Coordinates of C-alpha atoms in Angstrom, one line a residue:
M10 CA -3.9 -83.6 -39.0
D11 CA -2.4 -82.6 -35.7
F12 CA -5.0 -80.2 -34.6
L13 CA -3.6 -79.7 -31.1
S14 CA -1.4 -77.3 -33.0
L15 CA -4.1 -76.3 -35.6
R16 CA -4.2 -72.7 -36.7
C17 CA -7.0 -71.5 -38.9
S18 CA -8.2 -68.4 -40.7
P19 CA -11.8 -67.1 -40.2
A20 CA -12.7 -68.8 -43.5
R21 CA -12.0 -72.2 -42.0
C22 CA -14.2 -71.8 -39.0
S23 CA -16.8 -74.3 -40.2
D24 CA -14.4 -77.2 -41.1
T25 CA -15.3 -80.7 -40.2
V26 CA -12.6 -82.7 -38.5
L27 CA -12.3 -86.1 -36.7
V28 CA -12.2 -86.1 -32.9
G29 CA -11.3 -89.6 -31.8
S30 CA -14.1 -91.8 -33.2
K31 CA -16.6 -88.9 -33.4
F32 CA -17.3 -86.5 -36.2
C33 CA -17.8 -82.9 -35.2
A34 CA -18.7 -80.0 -37.4
F35 CA -17.2 -77.2 -35.3
N36 CA -15.8 -73.8 -35.0
P37 CA -12.3 -74.5 -33.5
C38 CA -12.0 -71.1 -31.8
L39 CA -15.0 -72.1 -29.6
I40 CA -13.2 -75.1 -28.3
K41 CA -9.7 -73.6 -27.8
S42 CA -10.1 -74.2 -24.0
I43 CA -10.2 -77.9 -24.8
F44 CA -7.7 -78.2 -27.6
S45 CA -5.6 -75.1 -27.3
V46 CA -6.7 -73.9 -30.7
E47 CA -5.7 -70.3 -31.4
G48 CA -6.0 -67.7 -34.1
C49 CA -9.7 -67.9 -35.0
E50 CA -12.2 -65.1 -35.1
P51 CA -15.6 -65.7 -33.4
A52 CA -18.3 -67.4 -35.4
N53 CA -21.9 -68.3 -34.9
R54 CA -21.4 -72.0 -35.3
S55 CA -20.1 -74.2 -32.5
I56 CA -19.8 -77.9 -31.9
I57 CA -22.4 -80.3 -33.3
C58 CA -21.5 -83.6 -31.9
S59 CA -22.8 -87.1 -32.8
I60 CA -21.4 -90.5 -33.0
G61 CA -21.1 -91.8 -36.6
N62 CA -24.5 -91.2 -38.3
Q63 CA -26.5 -91.5 -35.1
E64 CA -29.0 -88.8 -34.0
K65 CA -28.1 -85.9 -31.8
K66 CA -27.5 -86.8 -28.2
K67 CA -30.6 -86.2 -26.2
V68 CA -30.6 -84.1 -23.1
V69 CA -33.4 -83.8 -20.5
V70 CA -33.1 -80.8 -18.1
V71 CA -35.1 -81.4 -14.9
G72 CA -36.3 -77.9 -13.9
G73 CA -36.8 -74.8 -15.9
G74 CA -35.2 -72.3 -13.6
V75 CA -32.7 -69.7 -14.9
G76 CA -29.9 -72.3 -14.8
G77 CA -32.0 -74.8 -16.7
L78 CA -33.1 -72.4 -19.4
S79 CA -29.6 -71.1 -19.9
V80 CA -27.8 -74.5 -19.9
G81 CA -30.6 -75.9 -22.2
G82 CA -30.1 -73.1 -24.7
R83 CA -26.4 -73.4 -24.7
L84 CA -26.5 -77.1 -25.3
A85 CA -29.1 -76.8 -28.1
R86 CA -26.8 -74.3 -29.8
E87 CA -24.0 -76.9 -29.5
G88 CA -26.2 -79.4 -31.4
F89 CA -27.8 -81.4 -28.6
D90 CA -31.5 -82.3 -28.6
V91 CA -32.8 -80.6 -25.5
H92 CA -36.1 -81.1 -23.6
I93 CA -36.7 -79.0 -20.4
V94 CA -39.4 -80.4 -18.0
E95 CA -40.7 -78.1 -15.2
K96 CA -43.1 -79.2 -12.5
N97 CA -44.7 -75.8 -12.0
A98 CA -47.0 -74.1 -14.5
Q99 CA -44.4 -71.5 -15.4
V100 CA -40.6 -71.8 -16.0
G101 CA -38.2 -69.5 -14.3
G102 CA -37.8 -71.3 -10.9
R103 CA -37.6 -68.6 -8.2
L104 CA -37.3 -65.9 -10.8
Q105 CA -41.0 -65.0 -11.0
S106 CA -43.3 -62.1 -11.2
V107 CA -47.0 -62.3 -10.3
I108 CA -49.9 -60.0 -11.0
L109 CA -52.4 -59.3 -8.2
S110 CA -55.9 -57.9 -8.6
P111 CA -57.2 -56.6 -5.3
G112 CA -60.6 -58.0 -4.6
N113 CA -59.8 -61.1 -6.7
E114 CA -58.2 -63.8 -4.7
N115 CA -56.6 -65.3 -7.8
Y116 CA -53.2 -64.1 -8.9
H117 CA -51.5 -64.8 -12.1
D118 CA -48.0 -65.5 -13.4
A119 CA -46.9 -62.2 -14.8
E120 CA -47.0 -61.8 -18.5
P121 CA -47.5 -58.1 -19.2
G122 CA -50.5 -57.4 -21.4
R123 CA -51.8 -61.0 -21.1
E124 CA -55.5 -61.6 -20.7
S125 CA -56.8 -64.6 -18.7
E126 CA -60.1 -65.9 -17.6
G127 CA -61.9 -63.3 -15.5
D128 CA -60.6 -59.8 -15.2
P129 CA -58.1 -58.4 -17.7
I130 CA -54.5 -58.5 -16.5
V131 CA -52.9 -55.3 -17.8
V132 CA -49.9 -54.0 -15.9
G133 CA -50.2 -50.4 -14.8
R134 CA -54.0 -50.2 -14.9
R135 CA -55.9 -49.7 -11.8
E136 CA -56.9 -53.4 -11.6
T137 CA -53.4 -54.7 -11.1
F138 CA -50.3 -54.7 -9.0
R139 CA -47.1 -56.6 -10.1
F140 CA -44.6 -58.2 -7.7
D141 CA -41.3 -59.9 -8.2
T142 CA -41.5 -62.9 -5.8
G143 CA -37.9 -64.1 -6.2
P144 CA -34.9 -61.9 -7.2
S145 CA -35.7 -58.2 -7.0
L146 CA -32.3 -56.5 -7.8
L147 CA -30.3 -57.1 -10.9
L148 CA -26.5 -57.1 -10.3
L149 CA -23.7 -57.7 -12.7
P150 CA -25.8 -56.9 -15.8
Q151 CA -23.0 -58.1 -18.1
K152 CA -23.5 -61.6 -17.0
Y153 CA -27.2 -61.4 -18.1
R154 CA -26.0 -60.0 -21.5
D155 CA -23.5 -62.8 -21.8
A156 CA -26.2 -65.4 -21.1
F157 CA -28.3 -64.1 -24.0
A158 CA -25.3 -63.8 -26.3
A159 CA -24.4 -67.4 -25.6
L160 CA -27.8 -68.2 -27.1
G161 CA -27.1 -66.1 -30.1
E162 CA -29.3 -63.2 -29.0
N163 CA -29.0 -59.6 -27.9
M164 CA -30.6 -59.1 -24.5
D165 CA -31.8 -55.6 -25.4
D166 CA -34.2 -57.3 -27.9
Y167 CA -35.9 -59.0 -24.9
V168 CA -35.2 -57.0 -21.7
T169 CA -35.0 -53.3 -21.0
L170 CA -32.7 -52.5 -18.0
K171 CA -33.0 -49.3 -16.0
R172 CA -30.5 -48.4 -13.4
V173 CA -31.9 -47.8 -9.9
E174 CA -31.2 -44.1 -9.2
P175 CA -29.7 -42.2 -7.4
A176 CA -28.7 -44.8 -4.9
A177 CA -28.4 -48.5 -4.8
Y178 CA -30.1 -48.7 -1.4
R179 CA -31.5 -46.7 1.5
V180 CA -30.5 -48.2 4.8
F181 CA -32.5 -47.4 7.9
F182 CA -30.9 -47.8 11.4
G183 CA -33.1 -48.8 14.3
E184 CA -30.7 -47.8 17.1
E185 CA -31.1 -44.6 19.1
G186 CA -28.6 -41.9 18.3
G187 CA -26.6 -41.5 15.2
V188 CA -28.1 -41.1 11.7
K189 CA -31.5 -42.5 11.0
S190 CA -30.7 -43.6 7.4
L191 CA -28.0 -43.5 4.8
D192 CA -28.1 -43.9 1.0
L193 CA -25.6 -46.2 -0.8
L194 CA -24.9 -43.6 -3.5
Y195 CA -23.1 -44.1 -6.8
D196 CA -21.7 -40.6 -6.8
V197 CA -18.3 -41.0 -5.0
Q198 CA -18.1 -37.4 -3.9
R199 CA -21.6 -37.3 -2.4
M200 CA -21.0 -40.7 -0.8
C201 CA -17.8 -39.5 0.8
A202 CA -19.5 -36.3 2.1
Q203 CA -22.3 -38.4 3.6
L204 CA -19.9 -40.8 5.3
E205 CA -17.8 -37.9 6.8
Q206 CA -20.9 -36.7 8.6
V207 CA -21.0 -40.0 10.4
E208 CA -17.3 -40.5 11.1
E209 CA -14.3 -38.3 10.6
G210 CA -11.9 -40.0 8.1
A211 CA -14.6 -42.3 6.8
A212 CA -14.3 -40.9 3.3
A213 CA -10.7 -42.0 2.9
A214 CA -11.5 -45.4 4.5
Y215 CA -14.4 -45.8 2.0
L216 CA -12.1 -45.1 -1.0
R217 CA -9.6 -47.7 0.3
F218 CA -12.4 -50.2 0.9
L219 CA -13.9 -49.6 -2.5
A220 CA -10.6 -50.0 -4.3
Y221 CA -9.9 -53.3 -2.6
A222 CA -13.4 -54.7 -3.0
K223 CA -13.4 -53.8 -6.7
E224 CA -10.1 -55.6 -7.2
A225 CA -11.4 -58.6 -5.2
L226 CA -14.5 -58.6 -7.5
D227 CA -12.6 -58.5 -10.7
K228 CA -9.8 -60.9 -9.8
G229 CA -12.0 -63.2 -7.7
T230 CA -14.7 -63.6 -10.4
A231 CA -12.2 -64.7 -13.1
S232 CA -10.0 -66.8 -10.8
F233 CA -12.6 -68.5 -8.6
I234 CA -16.2 -68.0 -9.6
E235 CA -16.1 -68.6 -13.4
R236 CA -13.6 -71.4 -13.4
D237 CA -14.5 -75.1 -13.6
F238 CA -12.4 -76.9 -10.9
K239 CA -12.2 -80.6 -11.6
S240 CA -9.9 -81.4 -8.7
F241 CA -8.6 -79.9 -5.5
W242 CA -5.2 -79.4 -7.1
D243 CA -6.8 -77.6 -9.9
Y244 CA -8.3 -75.3 -7.3
A245 CA -5.2 -75.0 -5.2
N246 CA -2.8 -74.5 -8.2
L247 CA 0.1 -72.4 -6.8
P248 CA 1.2 -70.9 -10.1
R249 CA -2.3 -69.5 -10.4
L250 CA -2.7 -68.5 -6.7
L251 CA 0.6 -66.8 -6.1
P252 CA 0.1 -63.9 -8.5
L253 CA -3.3 -63.3 -6.9
L254 CA -1.8 -63.1 -3.4
K255 CA 0.2 -60.1 -4.5
H256 CA -3.1 -58.2 -4.9
L257 CA -5.6 -60.0 -2.5
S258 CA -4.9 -60.5 1.2
P259 CA -6.1 -63.9 2.5
F260 CA -6.9 -62.2 5.8
E261 CA -9.3 -59.8 3.9
L262 CA -10.9 -62.6 1.9
L263 CA -11.2 -65.2 4.6
G264 CA -11.6 -63.2 7.8
Q265 CA -14.9 -62.6 9.5
H266 CA -16.7 -60.0 7.4
R267 CA -17.8 -57.7 10.2
A268 CA -14.3 -57.8 11.8
R269 CA -12.7 -56.9 8.5
M270 CA -15.0 -53.9 8.1
S271 CA -14.0 -52.7 11.5
T272 CA -10.5 -52.1 10.2
Y273 CA -12.1 -49.5 7.8
F274 CA -14.8 -47.9 10.0
K275 CA -15.3 -47.4 13.7
S276 CA -18.9 -46.6 13.4
S277 CA -21.2 -49.6 13.9
Q278 CA -23.6 -48.0 11.4
L279 CA -21.0 -47.8 8.7
Q280 CA -19.8 -51.4 9.4
A281 CA -23.5 -52.5 9.0
L282 CA -23.9 -50.4 5.8
F283 CA -21.2 -52.5 4.0
T284 CA -22.0 -55.9 5.5
F285 CA -25.8 -56.3 5.5
Q286 CA -25.5 -57.7 1.9
D287 CA -24.5 -61.0 3.5
L288 CA -28.2 -61.7 3.9
Y289 CA -28.4 -62.3 0.1
V290 CA -26.4 -65.5 0.5
G291 CA -28.1 -66.6 3.7
L292 CA -25.2 -65.7 6.0
T293 CA -24.6 -63.0 8.6
P294 CA -21.7 -60.5 9.0
Y295 CA -20.5 -62.6 11.9
N296 CA -20.1 -65.9 9.9
A297 CA -19.6 -64.6 6.4
P298 CA -16.0 -64.4 5.0
G299 CA -14.7 -61.0 4.0
V300 CA -14.8 -62.0 0.3
F301 CA -18.4 -61.0 0.3
S302 CA -17.3 -57.4 0.2
L303 CA -17.5 -57.9 -3.5
L304 CA -21.3 -57.7 -3.1
A305 CA -21.1 -54.1 -2.0
A306 CA -18.5 -53.4 -4.6
T307 CA -20.6 -54.5 -7.6
E308 CA -23.6 -52.6 -6.2
I309 CA -21.6 -49.4 -6.1
T310 CA -19.4 -49.7 -9.2
D311 CA -21.6 -51.6 -11.6
G312 CA -24.9 -50.3 -10.2
V313 CA -28.1 -52.0 -9.2
W314 CA -30.5 -52.4 -12.2
Y315 CA -34.1 -53.3 -12.7
P316 CA -35.8 -55.0 -15.7
V317 CA -38.7 -52.9 -16.9
G318 CA -41.8 -55.0 -16.7
G319 CA -40.4 -57.1 -13.9
F320 CA -38.1 -60.1 -13.6
A321 CA -40.5 -62.2 -15.6
E322 CA -39.1 -60.4 -18.7
V323 CA -35.7 -62.1 -18.0
R324 CA -37.4 -65.4 -17.5
D325 CA -39.5 -65.1 -20.7
G326 CA -36.6 -63.8 -22.7
L327 CA -34.4 -66.7 -21.9
A328 CA -37.2 -69.2 -22.6
R329 CA -38.0 -67.7 -26.0
A330 CA -34.3 -67.6 -26.9
A331 CA -33.9 -71.3 -25.9
Q332 CA -37.0 -72.2 -27.9
K333 CA -35.6 -70.5 -31.0
L334 CA -32.7 -72.9 -30.8
G335 CA -35.0 -75.8 -30.8
V336 CA -35.4 -76.5 -27.0
K337 CA -38.6 -78.2 -26.1
I338 CA -40.2 -76.9 -22.9
T339 CA -42.9 -78.8 -21.0
A340 CA -44.4 -77.1 -17.9
G341 CA -46.6 -78.9 -15.4
A342 CA -44.6 -82.1 -15.7
T343 CA -43.2 -83.4 -12.4
V344 CA -40.2 -85.8 -12.6
K345 CA -40.7 -88.9 -10.4
R346 CA -37.2 -90.2 -10.8
I347 CA -34.0 -90.0 -12.8
D348 CA -33.4 -93.4 -14.4
H349 CA -29.9 -94.9 -14.4
A350 CA -28.3 -98.3 -14.6
N351 CA -24.8 -99.6 -14.5
G352 CA -23.4 -96.2 -13.8
Q353 CA -25.0 -94.5 -16.8
V354 CA -28.0 -92.2 -16.9
E355 CA -30.9 -93.4 -19.0
G356 CA -33.5 -90.6 -18.8
V357 CA -36.3 -89.6 -16.5
T358 CA -39.7 -91.0 -15.5
L359 CA -42.6 -88.5 -14.9
H360 CA -45.3 -88.8 -12.3
D361 CA -47.8 -89.8 -15.0
G362 CA -45.7 -92.8 -15.8
S363 CA -44.3 -91.6 -19.1
C364 CA -40.5 -92.0 -19.7
L365 CA -38.2 -89.6 -21.5
K366 CA -35.0 -91.4 -22.7
A367 CA -31.9 -89.3 -22.6
D368 CA -28.1 -89.7 -23.0
I369 CA -27.6 -86.8 -20.6
V370 CA -29.7 -85.5 -17.7
V371 CA -29.1 -82.0 -16.2
A372 CA -30.8 -81.5 -12.8
N373 CA -31.7 -77.9 -12.2
A374 CA -33.7 -78.7 -9.1
D375 CA -32.3 -78.1 -5.6
L376 CA -29.5 -80.7 -5.3
P377 CA -30.6 -82.2 -1.9
H378 CA -34.0 -82.8 -3.4
V379 CA -32.4 -84.5 -6.5
Y380 CA -30.4 -86.9 -4.4
S381 CA -33.1 -87.5 -1.7
N382 CA -36.0 -88.1 -4.0
L383 CA -35.0 -88.7 -7.6
L384 CA -32.1 -91.1 -7.5
G385 CA -33.2 -94.1 -5.5
S386 CA -30.9 -95.8 -3.0
Y387 CA -27.8 -94.4 -4.6
G388 CA -29.2 -90.9 -4.1
S389 CA -30.1 -91.5 -0.5
R390 CA -26.5 -92.3 0.3
Q391 CA -25.3 -89.1 -1.3
A392 CA -28.1 -87.1 0.3
S393 CA -27.0 -88.0 3.8
N394 CA -23.9 -85.9 3.2
L395 CA -25.8 -82.9 1.8
L396 CA -28.3 -82.9 4.6
R397 CA -25.5 -82.4 7.1
A398 CA -24.4 -79.3 5.1
K399 CA -25.1 -75.7 6.2
Y400 CA -28.2 -74.1 4.8
S401 CA -29.1 -70.5 4.3
A402 CA -31.9 -68.7 6.1
S403 CA -35.4 -68.8 4.9
V404 CA -37.6 -65.8 4.6
I405 CA -41.2 -64.7 5.2
A406 CA -42.2 -62.7 2.2
F407 CA -45.1 -60.3 2.0
Q408 CA -46.4 -58.8 -1.2
W409 CA -48.7 -55.9 -0.4
A410 CA -51.0 -54.1 -2.8
L411 CA -51.4 -50.7 -1.1
N412 CA -54.0 -47.9 -1.6
T413 CA -51.3 -45.3 -0.8
H414 CA -47.8 -44.4 -1.9
L415 CA -45.3 -44.8 0.9
E416 CA -43.2 -41.7 1.1
G417 CA -39.6 -42.0 2.3
L418 CA -38.8 -45.3 0.6
S419 CA -36.2 -45.7 -2.2
H420 CA -36.4 -48.6 -4.7
H421 CA -34.4 -50.9 -2.4
N422 CA -34.5 -50.4 1.3
V423 CA -33.0 -52.3 4.3
F424 CA -34.1 -51.8 7.8
L425 CA -31.6 -52.8 10.5
S426 CA -32.4 -53.6 14.0
D427 CA -31.5 -51.7 17.1
Q428 CA -30.1 -55.0 18.4
Y429 CA -27.9 -55.6 15.4
E430 CA -25.9 -58.6 16.4
K431 CA -28.9 -60.4 18.1
S432 CA -31.0 -59.6 15.0
W433 CA -29.1 -62.1 12.9
Q434 CA -30.2 -65.0 15.1
R435 CA -32.9 -66.7 13.0
A436 CA -36.4 -66.5 14.5
V437 CA -38.1 -69.9 15.0
N438 CA -41.4 -68.7 16.4
A439 CA -43.4 -65.5 17.0
A440 CA -41.7 -64.8 20.3
S441 CA -38.2 -64.8 18.8
I442 CA -39.0 -62.1 16.3
L443 CA -37.4 -58.9 17.6
E444 CA -39.5 -55.7 18.1
Q445 CA -37.3 -54.1 15.3
P446 CA -36.0 -57.0 13.2
N447 CA -33.8 -56.8 10.1
F448 CA -35.8 -56.8 6.8
Y449 CA -35.7 -55.7 3.2
V450 CA -38.3 -53.7 1.4
H451 CA -38.7 -53.6 -2.4
A452 CA -40.6 -50.6 -3.8
P453 CA -40.0 -50.9 -7.6
S454 CA -42.5 -48.2 -8.6
R455 CA -39.7 -45.7 -7.9
T456 CA -38.0 -47.0 -11.1
D457 CA -40.8 -48.7 -13.1
P458 CA -44.2 -47.0 -12.7
T459 CA -46.0 -49.9 -14.5
V460 CA -46.0 -52.0 -11.3
C461 CA -49.1 -50.3 -9.8
P462 CA -51.6 -47.6 -10.3
Q463 CA -50.5 -44.0 -9.7
G464 CA -50.8 -43.0 -6.1
H465 CA -50.6 -46.6 -4.9
D466 CA -47.7 -48.9 -4.1
A467 CA -46.7 -52.5 -4.7
I468 CA -44.4 -53.4 -1.8
T469 CA -42.4 -56.6 -1.2
V470 CA -41.0 -57.3 2.3
L471 CA -38.5 -60.0 3.0
L472 CA -37.9 -60.9 6.7
P473 CA -35.2 -63.6 7.3
V474 CA -36.2 -66.4 9.6
A475 CA -35.0 -69.9 10.5
H476 CA -35.4 -72.7 8.0
L477 CA -37.5 -75.8 8.7
G478 CA -34.4 -77.8 9.8
E479 CA -33.7 -75.3 12.5
G480 CA -37.1 -75.7 14.2
Y481 CA -39.1 -73.1 12.4
N482 CA -42.8 -73.5 13.6
N483 CA -42.1 -77.1 14.6
G484 CA -44.0 -78.2 11.5
N485 CA -47.2 -76.7 12.9
R486 CA -49.4 -74.9 10.4
S487 CA -51.2 -72.7 13.1
E488 CA -47.8 -71.7 14.5
D489 CA -46.7 -70.7 11.0
E490 CA -49.7 -68.4 10.9
G491 CA -48.7 -67.0 14.3
I492 CA -45.2 -66.2 13.1
I493 CA -46.5 -64.6 10.0
D494 CA -48.9 -62.4 12.0
A495 CA -46.0 -61.4 14.4
A496 CA -43.7 -60.6 11.4
R497 CA -46.3 -58.5 9.7
A498 CA -46.9 -56.5 13.0
R499 CA -43.2 -56.0 13.6
V500 CA -42.6 -54.8 10.1
M501 CA -45.4 -52.3 10.1
D502 CA -44.4 -51.0 13.5
T503 CA -40.8 -50.6 12.3
L504 CA -41.9 -48.8 9.2
S505 CA -44.0 -46.3 11.2
R506 CA -41.1 -45.7 13.7
S507 CA -38.9 -44.9 10.7
G508 CA -41.3 -42.3 9.4
I509 CA -42.9 -44.5 6.8
R510 CA -46.7 -44.0 7.4
I511 CA -48.6 -47.3 6.9
A512 CA -51.6 -48.9 8.4
A513 CA -53.3 -52.3 8.1
S514 CA -56.2 -50.5 6.3
N515 CA -53.8 -49.5 3.5
I516 CA -53.3 -53.2 2.4
L517 CA -55.8 -54.0 -0.3
S518 CA -54.5 -57.5 -1.0
E519 CA -51.6 -59.6 0.4
L520 CA -49.6 -62.6 -0.7
V521 CA -47.4 -64.4 1.8
Y522 CA -44.7 -67.0 1.4
S523 CA -43.1 -68.7 4.4
P524 CA -40.6 -71.6 4.7
P525 CA -43.2 -74.4 4.1
K526 CA -44.3 -72.6 0.9
W527 CA -40.8 -72.2 -0.4
Q528 CA -40.3 -75.9 0.1
E529 CA -43.5 -76.8 -1.6
M530 CA -43.1 -74.6 -4.6
Y531 CA -39.5 -75.2 -5.4
S532 CA -38.5 -78.4 -3.6
L533 CA -36.0 -76.4 -1.5
Q534 CA -34.5 -78.4 1.3
Y535 CA -35.9 -77.2 4.7
G536 CA -37.5 -74.3 2.8
A537 CA -34.1 -72.5 2.9
A538 CA -34.8 -69.7 0.4
F539 CA -31.2 -69.3 -0.7
G540 CA -30.3 -73.0 -0.7
L541 CA -26.9 -74.2 0.5
A542 CA -25.1 -71.5 2.5
H543 CA -21.9 -69.9 1.3
N544 CA -19.7 -70.4 4.4
L545 CA -16.1 -71.2 3.8
P546 CA -16.4 -75.0 3.6
Q547 CA -19.1 -74.5 0.9
L548 CA -17.4 -72.0 -1.4
A549 CA -16.0 -72.5 -4.9
Y550 CA -14.5 -76.0 -5.3
F551 CA -16.0 -77.1 -2.0
R552 CA -19.6 -76.7 -3.3
P553 CA -21.1 -79.8 -5.0
D554 CA -19.6 -80.4 -8.4
V555 CA -21.5 -79.9 -11.6
A556 CA -21.3 -83.6 -12.5
D557 CA -22.1 -86.7 -10.5
A558 CA -19.0 -88.7 -9.6
S559 CA -20.6 -92.1 -10.2
I560 CA -23.4 -91.8 -12.8
K561 CA -22.1 -90.9 -16.2
G562 CA -24.2 -88.4 -18.0
L563 CA -25.7 -86.8 -14.9
Y564 CA -25.0 -83.1 -14.4
F565 CA -26.2 -80.3 -12.2
V566 CA -26.9 -76.6 -12.5
G567 CA -28.4 -74.0 -10.2
A568 CA -28.0 -72.4 -6.8
S569 CA -27.0 -75.5 -4.9
T570 CA -24.0 -76.4 -7.1
R571 CA -21.0 -74.4 -8.3
P572 CA -20.4 -71.5 -8.2
G573 CA -23.5 -70.6 -6.0
N574 CA -26.8 -68.8 -5.6
G575 CA -28.0 -65.6 -7.1
V576 CA -29.0 -65.1 -10.7
P577 CA -25.5 -63.9 -12.0
L578 CA -23.7 -66.9 -10.4
V579 CA -26.3 -69.4 -11.7
L580 CA -25.9 -68.0 -15.2
M581 CA -22.1 -68.4 -14.8
G582 CA -22.7 -71.9 -13.5
A583 CA -24.8 -72.7 -16.6
K584 CA -21.7 -71.9 -18.8
I585 CA -19.5 -74.2 -16.6
T586 CA -22.0 -77.0 -16.8
A587 CA -22.6 -76.7 -20.5
D588 CA -18.8 -76.5 -21.2
R589 CA -18.3 -79.6 -19.1
I590 CA -20.9 -81.5 -21.0
V591 CA -19.5 -80.5 -24.3
E592 CA -16.0 -81.5 -23.2
D593 CA -17.1 -84.9 -21.9
N594 CA -19.1 -85.7 -25.0
C595 CA -16.9 -84.3 -27.8
K596 CA -13.6 -85.9 -27.1
R597 CA -12.3 -89.4 -26.6

């Protein structure tokens, strides 16, 4: 049978055919990207690949973050035997929620309604406050739905999404003169009216910006973010690029983000309103390319959403969906090394000395950590290149359980400094934190009242700082505490200046995460909270590949590989990695 030209009817979508020396029971329409098979209707079955009568190929996923859970579930559905090992007590990586009980120094991984030793943990009752300690805004919701659908599930059976209304953000400006705050509104007419009050002609400029940014988002996602580039020439394919250039200007995409926004708006406040999102990827408006306009575009056009019950609902939903497909998940198991010999991966060895044999290993840990610590001398050579790469900022994160409700805050809030350009210089010590720094405030009770008792607040503050490789605290624990104290004081003072009434006596309990803690919890190089930066030399094809070039069977998924960081991109990356594994293991 010549099945490069195979056509089938829906009734034949469970045929068994010979692929080289391997037998695969498969749905041809699900591998049309490999074999150019056309004409099939979608089916629930996909590739189940084995060699002869041997057992399923074994996969060990190192790290149970969002990428690990998603790629593990995808591979299990393709017929692989998948085991996810996670060093922490809970899967999810940086996507976590915690429950804090004021007066009780212990806090708990969020599992709404769960009871544990000691006080009952019931979200929304007066004993508890819930915080999302990692991602706090949900963008591109369709990518989440796609991730669940790839595991054969409907996301609505696991997670309830609620759009943040009426604005994606409230942005507070620290500078004297001008407006004190602006809302990033979904309603186009109201948004235009608001912008016209700041700058004449800004409404028309906004509509031009929005149209271009939306086109960049739609075409850029399909052409650059979701594609698996196996070579530079695949990436720089002229027949693919030339049609795009008719719609997308290289100057808009690659020029300095702040400079590009100045072609739309004269007001420094409006320029800031549409560029502050660069902090999500660890960049600044002064070193980020204009392509990151797509961040503002998706916030305005697709909306900003929140999972009711916290981001742990996404984590737990993906874990349950993967387990239903047969994925084994072991938490509290730290991988000591990834075993390989003669250019072939062999499995992993845990810190307790036990070994897990595998045909394929997928590393969901931070890539610099994988090469520096898990792959021996070979990894050390590769790590030297990664350690010279650019890294994102780190952050000091405060979780505050408050005995008062902070009036004047929206769900998502950004406070911008009165020294805007200088404020993007990363603080390395207490003295270098500006009087009014840039920071983000998450106040989810505006959308989901279960996060805290009525009349109270559960507030998360993220203040960008330097990572450990940039001299943060010089490795001194007491200096770390000094920076944290200075950051807390600056944040509270800035909130008060902005009309948000808060005092130290309002804080019932506090959790704090600083660069050393990010490094400890998630093995993040330099404690850089967003991993590898997204500057031009580290975008798309130029980020680390999803497969190791020398060790067969070793793959990667997560924020430090393609396409990049942020939950939607990591979920897209899980598809790229899973598809590459299927392609590599189900053809000659």
